[in-house]
XYZ file of C-alpha atoms in Angstrom:
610
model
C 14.806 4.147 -36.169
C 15.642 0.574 -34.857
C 17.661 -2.194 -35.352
C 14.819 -4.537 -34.257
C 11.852 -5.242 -36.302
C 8.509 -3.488 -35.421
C 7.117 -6.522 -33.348
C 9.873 -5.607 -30.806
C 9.128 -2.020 -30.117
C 5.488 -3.386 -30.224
C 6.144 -5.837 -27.576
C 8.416 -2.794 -25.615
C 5.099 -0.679 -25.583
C 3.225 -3.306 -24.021
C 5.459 -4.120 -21.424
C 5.836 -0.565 -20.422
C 1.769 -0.302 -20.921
C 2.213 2.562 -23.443
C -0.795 3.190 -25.609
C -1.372 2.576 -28.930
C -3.104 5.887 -29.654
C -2.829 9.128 -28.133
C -4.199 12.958 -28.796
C -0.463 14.268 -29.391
C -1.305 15.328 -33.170
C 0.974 12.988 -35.704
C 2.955 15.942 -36.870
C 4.297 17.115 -33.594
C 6.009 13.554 -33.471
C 6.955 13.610 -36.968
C 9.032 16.986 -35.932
C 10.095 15.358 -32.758
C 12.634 12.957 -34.923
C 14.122 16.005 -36.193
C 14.979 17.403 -33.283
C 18.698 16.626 -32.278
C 19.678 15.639 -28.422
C 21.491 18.980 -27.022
C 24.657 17.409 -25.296
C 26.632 18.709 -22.362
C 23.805 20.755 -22.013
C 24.428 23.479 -18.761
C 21.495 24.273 -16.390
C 21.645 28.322 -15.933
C 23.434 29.444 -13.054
C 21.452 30.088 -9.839
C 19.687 33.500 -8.791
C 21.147 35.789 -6.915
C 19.764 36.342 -3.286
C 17.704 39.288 -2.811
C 18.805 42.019 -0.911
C 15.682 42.720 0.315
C 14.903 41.097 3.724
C 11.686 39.640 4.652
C 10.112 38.550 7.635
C 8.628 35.294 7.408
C 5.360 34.535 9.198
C 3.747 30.672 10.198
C 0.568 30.610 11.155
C -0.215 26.937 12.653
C -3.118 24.683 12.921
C -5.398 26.022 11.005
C -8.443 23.270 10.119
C -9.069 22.485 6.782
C -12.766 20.815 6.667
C -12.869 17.472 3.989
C -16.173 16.604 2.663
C -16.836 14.100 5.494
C -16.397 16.000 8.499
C -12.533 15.360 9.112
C -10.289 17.975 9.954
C -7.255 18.468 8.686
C -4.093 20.541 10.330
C -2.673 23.253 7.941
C 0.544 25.647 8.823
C 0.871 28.476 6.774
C 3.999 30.381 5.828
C 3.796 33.884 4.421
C 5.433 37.002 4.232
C 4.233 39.577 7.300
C 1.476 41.573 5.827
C 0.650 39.099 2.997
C -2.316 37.616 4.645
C -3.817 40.901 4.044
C -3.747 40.534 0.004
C -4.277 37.510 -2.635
C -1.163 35.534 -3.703
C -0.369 31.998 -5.255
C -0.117 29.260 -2.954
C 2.043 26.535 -2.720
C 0.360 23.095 -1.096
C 2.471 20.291 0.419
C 0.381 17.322 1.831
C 2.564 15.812 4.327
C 2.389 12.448 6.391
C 5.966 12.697 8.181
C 4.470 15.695 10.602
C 4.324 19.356 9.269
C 6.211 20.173 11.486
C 9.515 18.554 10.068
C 8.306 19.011 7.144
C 8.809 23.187 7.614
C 12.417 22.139 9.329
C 13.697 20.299 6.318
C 12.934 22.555 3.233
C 12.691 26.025 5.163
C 15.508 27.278 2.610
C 13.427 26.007 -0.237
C 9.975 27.697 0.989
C 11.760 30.998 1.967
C 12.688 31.162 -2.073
C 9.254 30.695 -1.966
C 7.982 33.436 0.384
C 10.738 35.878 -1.086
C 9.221 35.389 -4.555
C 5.640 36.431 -3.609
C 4.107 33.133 -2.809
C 2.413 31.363 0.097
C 3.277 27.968 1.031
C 0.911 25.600 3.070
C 1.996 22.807 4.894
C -0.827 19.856 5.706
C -0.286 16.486 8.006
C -2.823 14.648 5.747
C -5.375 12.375 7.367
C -4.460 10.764 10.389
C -1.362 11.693 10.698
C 0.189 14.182 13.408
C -2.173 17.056 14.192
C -4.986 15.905 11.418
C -8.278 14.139 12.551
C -9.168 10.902 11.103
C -7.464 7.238 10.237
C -3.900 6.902 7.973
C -4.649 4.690 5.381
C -1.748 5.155 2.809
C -2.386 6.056 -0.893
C -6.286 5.273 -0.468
C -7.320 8.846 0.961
C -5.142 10.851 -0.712
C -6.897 11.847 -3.842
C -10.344 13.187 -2.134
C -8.577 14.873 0.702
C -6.107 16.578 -2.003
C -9.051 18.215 -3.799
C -11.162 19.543 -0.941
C -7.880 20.547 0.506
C -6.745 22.532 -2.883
C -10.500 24.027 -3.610
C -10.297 25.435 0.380
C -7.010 27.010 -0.283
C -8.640 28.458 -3.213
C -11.446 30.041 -1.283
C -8.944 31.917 1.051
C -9.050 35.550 0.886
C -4.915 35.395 0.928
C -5.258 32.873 -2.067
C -5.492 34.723 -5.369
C -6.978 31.239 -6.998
C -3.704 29.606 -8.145
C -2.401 26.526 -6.379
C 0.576 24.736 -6.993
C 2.196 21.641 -5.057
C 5.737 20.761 -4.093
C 7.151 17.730 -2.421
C 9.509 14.415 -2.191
C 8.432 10.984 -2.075
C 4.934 10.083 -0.572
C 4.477 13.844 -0.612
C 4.987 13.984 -4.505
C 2.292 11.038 -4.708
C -0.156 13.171 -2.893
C 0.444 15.417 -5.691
C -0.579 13.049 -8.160
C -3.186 11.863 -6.386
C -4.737 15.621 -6.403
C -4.105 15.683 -9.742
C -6.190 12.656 -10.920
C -9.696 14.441 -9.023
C -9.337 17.331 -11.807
C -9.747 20.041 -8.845
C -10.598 23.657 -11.002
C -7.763 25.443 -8.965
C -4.832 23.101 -9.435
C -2.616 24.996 -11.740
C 1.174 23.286 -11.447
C 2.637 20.356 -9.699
C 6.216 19.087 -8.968
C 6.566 16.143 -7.701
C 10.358 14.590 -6.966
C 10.986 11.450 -6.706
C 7.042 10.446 -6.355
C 6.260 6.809 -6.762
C 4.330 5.388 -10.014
C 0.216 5.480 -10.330
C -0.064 1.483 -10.014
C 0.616 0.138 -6.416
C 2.040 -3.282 -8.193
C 4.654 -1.312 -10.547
C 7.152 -0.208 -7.986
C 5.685 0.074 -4.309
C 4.701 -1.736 -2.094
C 4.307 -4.146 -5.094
C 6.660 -4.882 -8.203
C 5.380 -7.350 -10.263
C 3.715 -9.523 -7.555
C 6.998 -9.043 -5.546
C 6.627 -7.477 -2.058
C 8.835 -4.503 -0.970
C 9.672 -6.178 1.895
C 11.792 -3.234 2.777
C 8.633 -1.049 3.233
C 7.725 -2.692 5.853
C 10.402 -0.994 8.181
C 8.758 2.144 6.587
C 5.662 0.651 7.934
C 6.685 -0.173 11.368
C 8.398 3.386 11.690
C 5.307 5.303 10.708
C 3.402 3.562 13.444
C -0.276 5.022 13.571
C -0.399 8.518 13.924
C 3.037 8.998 14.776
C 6.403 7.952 14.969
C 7.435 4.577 16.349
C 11.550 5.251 16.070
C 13.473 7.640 17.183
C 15.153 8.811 14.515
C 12.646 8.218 10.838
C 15.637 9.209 8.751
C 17.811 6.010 9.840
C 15.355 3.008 8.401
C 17.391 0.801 6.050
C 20.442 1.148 7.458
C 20.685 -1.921 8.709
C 18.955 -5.498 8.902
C 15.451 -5.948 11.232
C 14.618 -9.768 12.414
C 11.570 -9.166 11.242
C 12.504 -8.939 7.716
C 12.877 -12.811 7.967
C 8.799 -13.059 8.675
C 7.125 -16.322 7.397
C 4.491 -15.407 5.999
C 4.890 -12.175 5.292
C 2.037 -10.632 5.830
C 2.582 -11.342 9.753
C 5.470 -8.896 9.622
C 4.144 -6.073 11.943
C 3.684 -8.628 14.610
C 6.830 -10.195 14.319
C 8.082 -6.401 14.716
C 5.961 -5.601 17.420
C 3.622 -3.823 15.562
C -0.163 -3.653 14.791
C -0.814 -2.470 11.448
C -4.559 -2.847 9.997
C -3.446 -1.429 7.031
C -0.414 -4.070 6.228
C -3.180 -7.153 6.818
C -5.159 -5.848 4.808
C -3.004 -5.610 1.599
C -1.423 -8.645 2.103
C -4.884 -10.162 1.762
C -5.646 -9.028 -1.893
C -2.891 -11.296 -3.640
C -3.709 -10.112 -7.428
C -4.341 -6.869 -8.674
C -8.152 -6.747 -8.122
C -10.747 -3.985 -7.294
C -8.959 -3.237 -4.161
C -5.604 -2.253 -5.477
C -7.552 -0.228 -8.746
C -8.937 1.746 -6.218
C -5.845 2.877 -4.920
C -4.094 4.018 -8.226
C -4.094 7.801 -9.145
C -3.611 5.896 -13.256
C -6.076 8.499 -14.480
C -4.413 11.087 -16.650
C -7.461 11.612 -19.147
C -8.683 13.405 -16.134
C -5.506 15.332 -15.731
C -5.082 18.675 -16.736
C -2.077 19.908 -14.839
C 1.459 20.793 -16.001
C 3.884 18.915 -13.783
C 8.048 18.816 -13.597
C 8.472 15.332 -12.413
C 11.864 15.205 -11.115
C 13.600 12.094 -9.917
C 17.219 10.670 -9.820
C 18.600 7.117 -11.822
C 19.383 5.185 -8.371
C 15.977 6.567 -7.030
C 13.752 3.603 -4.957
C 10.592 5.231 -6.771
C 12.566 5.676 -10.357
C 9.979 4.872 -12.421
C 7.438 7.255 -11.609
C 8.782 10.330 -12.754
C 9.404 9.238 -16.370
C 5.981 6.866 -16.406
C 4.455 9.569 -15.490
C 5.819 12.699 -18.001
C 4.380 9.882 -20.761
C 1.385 9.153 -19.291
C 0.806 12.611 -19.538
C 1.928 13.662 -22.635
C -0.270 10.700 -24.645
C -2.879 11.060 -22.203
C -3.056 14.153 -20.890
C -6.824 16.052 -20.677
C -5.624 19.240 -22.456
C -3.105 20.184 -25.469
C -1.820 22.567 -22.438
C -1.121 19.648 -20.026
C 0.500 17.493 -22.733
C 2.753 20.361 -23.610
C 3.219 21.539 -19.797
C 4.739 18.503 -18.793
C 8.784 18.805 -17.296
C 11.190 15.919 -16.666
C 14.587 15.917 -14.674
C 16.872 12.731 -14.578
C 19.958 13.549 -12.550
C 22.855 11.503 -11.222
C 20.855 10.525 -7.792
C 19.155 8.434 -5.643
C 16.533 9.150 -3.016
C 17.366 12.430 -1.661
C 17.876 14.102 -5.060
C 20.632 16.986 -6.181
C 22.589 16.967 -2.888
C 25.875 15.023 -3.518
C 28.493 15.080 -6.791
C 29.219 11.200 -5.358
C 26.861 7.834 -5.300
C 28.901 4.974 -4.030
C 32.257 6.339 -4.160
C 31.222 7.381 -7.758
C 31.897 10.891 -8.805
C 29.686 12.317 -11.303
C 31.832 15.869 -11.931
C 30.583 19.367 -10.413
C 27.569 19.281 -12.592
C 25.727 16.754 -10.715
C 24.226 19.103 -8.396
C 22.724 21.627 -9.660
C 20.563 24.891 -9.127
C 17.548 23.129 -9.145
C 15.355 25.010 -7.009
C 15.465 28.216 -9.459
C 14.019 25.560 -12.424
C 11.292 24.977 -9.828
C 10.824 28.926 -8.991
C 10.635 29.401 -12.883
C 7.931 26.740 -13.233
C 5.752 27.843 -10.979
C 6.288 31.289 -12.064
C 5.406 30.565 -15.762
C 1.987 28.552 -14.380
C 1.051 30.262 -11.481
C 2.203 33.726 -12.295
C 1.388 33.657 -15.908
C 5.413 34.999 -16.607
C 6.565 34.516 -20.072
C 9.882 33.700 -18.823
C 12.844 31.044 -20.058
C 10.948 28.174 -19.055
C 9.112 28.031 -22.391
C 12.163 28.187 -24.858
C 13.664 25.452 -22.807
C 13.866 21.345 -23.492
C 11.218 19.465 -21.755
C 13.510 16.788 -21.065
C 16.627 16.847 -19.161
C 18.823 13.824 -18.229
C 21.776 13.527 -16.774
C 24.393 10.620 -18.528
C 26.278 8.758 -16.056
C 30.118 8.097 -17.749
C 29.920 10.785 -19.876
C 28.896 12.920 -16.643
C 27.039 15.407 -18.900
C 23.696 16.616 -19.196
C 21.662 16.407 -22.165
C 18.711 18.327 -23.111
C 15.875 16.750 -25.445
C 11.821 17.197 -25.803
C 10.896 13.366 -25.587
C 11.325 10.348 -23.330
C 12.044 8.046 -24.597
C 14.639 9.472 -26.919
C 13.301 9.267 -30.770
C 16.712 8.434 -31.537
C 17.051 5.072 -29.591
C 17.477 2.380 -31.020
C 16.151 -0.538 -29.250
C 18.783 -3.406 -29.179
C 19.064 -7.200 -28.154
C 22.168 -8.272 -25.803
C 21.793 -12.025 -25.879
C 22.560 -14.619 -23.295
C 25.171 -17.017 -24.514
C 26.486 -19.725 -22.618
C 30.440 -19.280 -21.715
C 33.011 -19.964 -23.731
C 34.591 -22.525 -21.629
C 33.527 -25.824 -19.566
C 34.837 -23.607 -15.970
C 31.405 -23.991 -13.602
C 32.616 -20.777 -11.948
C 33.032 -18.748 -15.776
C 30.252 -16.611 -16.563
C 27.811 -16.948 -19.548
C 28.227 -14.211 -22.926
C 26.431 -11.376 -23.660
C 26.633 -11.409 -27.487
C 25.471 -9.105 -29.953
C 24.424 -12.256 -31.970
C 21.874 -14.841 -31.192
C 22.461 -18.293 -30.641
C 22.512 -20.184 -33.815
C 22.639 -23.975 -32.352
C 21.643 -25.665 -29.728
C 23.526 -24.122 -26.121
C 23.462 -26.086 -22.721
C 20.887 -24.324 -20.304
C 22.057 -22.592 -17.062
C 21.098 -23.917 -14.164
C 20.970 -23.254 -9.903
C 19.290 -23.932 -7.511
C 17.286 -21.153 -5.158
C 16.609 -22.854 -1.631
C 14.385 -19.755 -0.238
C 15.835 -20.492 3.514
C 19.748 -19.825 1.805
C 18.710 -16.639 -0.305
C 22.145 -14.369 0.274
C 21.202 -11.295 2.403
C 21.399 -8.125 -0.020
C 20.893 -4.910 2.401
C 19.381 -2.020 0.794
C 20.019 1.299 2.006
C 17.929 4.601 0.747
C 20.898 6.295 -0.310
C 21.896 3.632 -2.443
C 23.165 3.679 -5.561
C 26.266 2.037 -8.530
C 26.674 -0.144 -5.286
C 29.692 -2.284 -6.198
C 27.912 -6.098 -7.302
C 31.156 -8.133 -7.009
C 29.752 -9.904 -3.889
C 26.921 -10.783 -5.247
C 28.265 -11.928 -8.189
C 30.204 -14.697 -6.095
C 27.407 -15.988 -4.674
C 25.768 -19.755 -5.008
C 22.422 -18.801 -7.056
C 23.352 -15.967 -8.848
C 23.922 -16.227 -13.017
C 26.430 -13.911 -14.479
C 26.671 -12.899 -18.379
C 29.671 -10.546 -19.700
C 30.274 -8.965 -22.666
C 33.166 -8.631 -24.407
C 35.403 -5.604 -23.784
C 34.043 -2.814 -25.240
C 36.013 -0.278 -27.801
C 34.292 2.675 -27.826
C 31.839 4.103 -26.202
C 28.430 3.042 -25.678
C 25.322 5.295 -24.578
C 22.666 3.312 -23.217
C 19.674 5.821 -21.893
C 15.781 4.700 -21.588
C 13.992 1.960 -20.700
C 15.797 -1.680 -20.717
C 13.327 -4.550 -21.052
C 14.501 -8.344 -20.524
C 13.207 -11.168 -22.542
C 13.860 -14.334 -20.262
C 13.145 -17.897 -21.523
C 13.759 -20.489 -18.399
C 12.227 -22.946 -16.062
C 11.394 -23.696 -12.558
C 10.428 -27.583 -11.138
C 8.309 -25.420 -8.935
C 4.788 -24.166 -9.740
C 6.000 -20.439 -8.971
C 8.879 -18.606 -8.355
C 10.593 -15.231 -8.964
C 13.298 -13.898 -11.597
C 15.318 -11.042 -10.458
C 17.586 -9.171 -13.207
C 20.451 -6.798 -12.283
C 22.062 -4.621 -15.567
C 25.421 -3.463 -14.115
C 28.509 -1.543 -16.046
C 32.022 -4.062 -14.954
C 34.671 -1.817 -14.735
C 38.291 -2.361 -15.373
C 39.388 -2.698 -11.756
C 36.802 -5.466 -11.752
C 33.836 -3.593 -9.763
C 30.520 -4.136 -10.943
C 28.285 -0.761 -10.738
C 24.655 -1.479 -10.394
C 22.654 0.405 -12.842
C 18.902 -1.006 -12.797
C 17.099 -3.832 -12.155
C 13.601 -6.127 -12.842
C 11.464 -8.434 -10.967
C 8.617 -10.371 -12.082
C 6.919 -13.400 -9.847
C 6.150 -16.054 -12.470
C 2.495 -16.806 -12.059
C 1.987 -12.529 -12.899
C 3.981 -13.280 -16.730
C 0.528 -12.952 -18.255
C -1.380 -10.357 -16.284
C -1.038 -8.973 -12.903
C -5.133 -9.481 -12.409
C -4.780 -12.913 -13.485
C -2.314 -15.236 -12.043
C -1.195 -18.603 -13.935
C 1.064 -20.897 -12.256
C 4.247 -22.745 -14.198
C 4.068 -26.221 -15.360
C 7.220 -27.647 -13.866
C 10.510 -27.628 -15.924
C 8.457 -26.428 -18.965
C 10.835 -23.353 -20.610
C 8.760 -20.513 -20.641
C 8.746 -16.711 -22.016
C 8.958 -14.336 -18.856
C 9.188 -10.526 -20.061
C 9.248 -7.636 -18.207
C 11.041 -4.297 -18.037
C 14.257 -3.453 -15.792
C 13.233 0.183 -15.569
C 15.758 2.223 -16.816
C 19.002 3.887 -17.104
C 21.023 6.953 -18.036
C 24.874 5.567 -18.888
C 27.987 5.790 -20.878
C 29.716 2.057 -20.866
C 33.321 3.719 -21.354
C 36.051 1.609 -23.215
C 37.614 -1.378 -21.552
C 34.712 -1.469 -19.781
C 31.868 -4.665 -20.138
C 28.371 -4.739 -19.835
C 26.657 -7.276 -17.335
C 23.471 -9.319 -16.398
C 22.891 -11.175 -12.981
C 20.021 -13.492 -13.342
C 18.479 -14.221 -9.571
C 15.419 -15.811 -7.994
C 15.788 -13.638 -4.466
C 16.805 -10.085 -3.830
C 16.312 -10.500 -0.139
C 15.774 -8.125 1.889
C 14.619 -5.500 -0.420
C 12.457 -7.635 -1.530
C 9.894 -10.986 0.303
C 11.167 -14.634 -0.898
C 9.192 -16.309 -2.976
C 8.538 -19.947 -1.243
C 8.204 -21.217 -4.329
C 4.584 -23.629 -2.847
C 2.452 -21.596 -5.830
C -0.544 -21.409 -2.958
C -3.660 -19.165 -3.488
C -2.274 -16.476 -1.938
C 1.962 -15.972 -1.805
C 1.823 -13.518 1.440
C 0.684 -15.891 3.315
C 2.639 -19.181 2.433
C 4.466 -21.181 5.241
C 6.134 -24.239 3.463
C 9.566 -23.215 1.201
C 10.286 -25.376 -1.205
C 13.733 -25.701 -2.969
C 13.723 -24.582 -7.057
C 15.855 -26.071 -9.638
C 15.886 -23.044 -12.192
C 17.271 -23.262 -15.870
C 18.122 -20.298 -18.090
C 17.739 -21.066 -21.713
C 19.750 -19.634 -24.953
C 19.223 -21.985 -27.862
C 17.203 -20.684 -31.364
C 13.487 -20.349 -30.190
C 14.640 -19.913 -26.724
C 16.763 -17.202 -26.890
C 16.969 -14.889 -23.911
C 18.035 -11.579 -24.053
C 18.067 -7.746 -22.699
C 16.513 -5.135 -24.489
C 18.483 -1.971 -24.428
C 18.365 1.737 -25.212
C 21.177 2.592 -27.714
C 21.971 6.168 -28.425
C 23.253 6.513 -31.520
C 26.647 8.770 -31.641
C 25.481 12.254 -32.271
C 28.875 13.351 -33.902
């Protein structure tokens, strides 16, 4: 099943915090490596519109009591004369104002209407019309389930709820989810973010987003503080370039309790535990997490279609669970193009009908298509092809080491191998310097996606390793994981990987990327700070990808100790508390590749399926 020995996948499950045991019965993997990958797989074409014209009705504000007293506003969208009779219902908890919320999917929930549902829209606490104090993430999962059960108790509820939404709104769903309310019957979240506030946002691996903090600053308090919500990350904010970081709001003018507070909880303690939704022995809903390769919150859709199936409360939840993988970033299934990329007419998709048939299979009971269907479908960049499969990761993938050679000649400006082969002597170490106040400014935009690396590559502070030209194809889908041995003279710093596909034309197309903050290599609860120029072991996983490296193309690794501003500088002082250091202090890094020290990527080989 693998080229690498069994302590490799081993040390792959641990870095992706995949358990050892789970209640999936032995044989239902053992039939699982029979199963083949079904490539250039076609979704089914889209529904035809109904004939048959409805009249859609919104009733607004309605309260919706929580347990404490708070009162939160509901809009309700029905067909005229439905509140009169029992139907399924269709939550979306909201904190970007119900209101806009109805604007931007009122296609999507008049599918909804049309097909016999009702769809509720909530501002969740604090936010917009809804009583109480926005706290992100920490209220959700309460508020979720006395907001589900009172849905439930509706005399135009028939008992089944489902949920529906992008983003924060596809955490909420999660967040439901992990209370175990009796009524929750089917989620889908897109693009939701993982359980674990340090695994993606507003934490990565001790790194701070420092990019959420314009979402921060733009959600203001209850509402909006900028004109136009859609525009954040276009463009650099001053404040960005806050020392410390956790006095960001008021170097943007803002107050935010919320954003002190964090930034006072350095490790993952008590306080960030408490904000996780990580319970999916609890769990007992069927969910089509759908999310796109380029997506800011990537790894939560396929983190959580695992989680689920090993850990899932019920044998009908395990088997319930749906995952897309398309050729997107944040706004998902809108555009055949990513960065002047395009990915062929299949791209997009008639996504929406997948979602009608889900819900109608959980909510409806229907015995339709849905359960003769893959579980799994992913969309492979370069080929430009979907593929259909029951497991993620693929049981076929064989898990492979790209090492980090030094280059082949004695140019400073050449970059280091990739090599199929580990180093079998001793190879010079790669070294730079990272000088926090010079870190190259790297804007990140929502939308996103194979941006074009070739600047960064030219920058001072920025190691790049090449393969050689490849001959045939390569597929590289699941999760990459890198395997970094180097040194810092400083007692803490960060180490920023970049996986890109070079191109002929010499472009660079970002696929994915990892961050860990070097005191957080042993345990995110635990910090340990480096002993100066001492090589040490730093591995963590790059997320994932979904590509074809085409002949004459290369693969490529950028090795980086600042991904500003997507992400805060580390200032390199290894204080108590990193959010709230002052002082930078300049870092003489080395990258090693000798025998014992030998650095490399993990990757996801597909084998050809001929």
């Amino acid at each position: 099943m693998c080229r690498q020995d069994a302590n490799v996948l081993r040390v792959f499950r641990q870095v992706l915090g995949v358990p050892k045991s789970s209640p999936r019965r032995m044989n239902e993997v053992e039939e699982a490596v029979e199963r083949r990958i079904i490539r250039g797989f076609r979704w089914p074409a889209a529904s035809p519109q109904s004939s048959e014209t409805v009249t859609i009705r919104t009733v607004h504000n309605l309260r919706v009591p929580m347990r404490d007293g708070v009162e939160l506003a509901a809009d309700l969208i029905c067909a005229d004369g439905a509140l009169g009779r029992a139907s399924p219902a269709i939550l979306i908890r909201t904190p970007y104002d119900k209101t806009n919320q109805r604007s931007w999917s009122a296609e999507f929930y008049r599918k909804l209407v049309e097909n016999g549902y009702v769809v509720i829209v909530v501002d969740v606490r604090g936010r917009f019309n809804s009583g109480g104090k926005f706290k992100p993430y920490f209220n959700e999962a309460i508020d979720g389930y006395d907001t589900i059960e009172w849905i439930a108790r509706q005399e135009w509820c028939d008992g089944n709820v489902g949920m529906h939404g992008t983003s924060y709104v596809g955490q909420t769903q999660w967040y439901a989810a992990s209370e175990a309310p009796p009524h929750l019957r089917a989620i889908v979240p897109i693009v939701s973010p993982p359980g674990s506030l340090w695994r993606n946002e507003p934490i990565f691996n001790g790194a701070l987003l420092i990019s959420f903090g314009e979402w921060a600053v733009g959600m203001g308090d209850r509402s909006w503080q900028v004109t136009d919500f859609s525009e954040i990350w276009s463009q650099q904010q001053e404040y960005f370039e806050a020392i410390p970081s956790s006095c960001l709001p008021e170097m943007a003018g803002a107050s935010i309790d919320w954003w002190r507070e964090w930034l006072e909880h350095p490790t993952y303690d008590g306080f960030w535990a408490a904000g996780s939704y990580e319970r999916y022995e609890r769990m007992a809903v069927p969910a089509l997490s759908i999310t796109g390769w380029w997506d800011m919150n990537f790894p939560g859709s396929p983190l959580n279609f695992e989680r689920m199936r090993d850990q899932g409360l019920t044998e009908s939840a395990r088997r319930g669970q749906r995952l897309v993988i398309g050729p997107w970033a944040h706004r998902v299934n809108k555009t055949t193009t990513l960065s002047g990329l395009d990915f062929g007419p299949s791209a997009v998709v008639s996504l929406d009908d997948y979602i009608l048939q889900f819900y109608d299979h959980w909510l409806k009971g229907k015995q339709n298509q849905l359960s003769k269907e893959s579980l799994v479908r992913v969309f492979v960049a370069g080929a430009n092809e979907w593929w259909a499969m029951d497991d993620w990761p693929l049981v076929t993938t064989e898990y492979t080491s790209l090492y980090l050679r030094a280059p082949q000649n004695d140019d400073a400006r050449s970059d280091g191998q990739l090599s199929w082969s580990p180093p079998t002597s001793a190879e010079e170490a790669d070294s730079y310097v990272y000088d926090p106040r010079e870190s190259p400014r790297m804007l990140w935009r929502l939308e996103a996606g194979p941006v074009d690396d070739r600047a960064i590559r030219g920058c001072e502070g920025v190691l790049c390793y090449t393969s050689e030209v490849l001959t045939a194809p390569l597929d590289v889908v699941g999760w990459v994981t890198m395997r970094l041995y180097a040194s810092s003279s400083a007692r803490d710093t960060d180490w920023h990987v970049r996986l890109v596909d070079l191109y002929p034309d010499g472009s660079a197309r970002f696929l994915t990327r990892g961050v860990l903050r070097a005191r957080y290599r042993d345990s995110l609860a635990s910090p340990r700070l480096l002993e100066p120029h001492e090589p040490t072991l730093f591995e963590f996983s790059m997320d994932a990808t979904g590509n074809r490296f085409l002949p004459g193309h290369r693969i490529g690794i950028e090795v980086m100790s600042s991904w500003f501003t997507q992400y805060d500088r580390n200032l390199n002082g290894g204080t108590a508390n990193p959010f709230q250091e002052t002082e930078p202090i300049v870092a003489h890094q080395r990258v090693f590749h000798q025998p014992g020290l030998e650095s490399c990527v993990i990757l996801p080989i597909i084998p050809s399926q001929h």
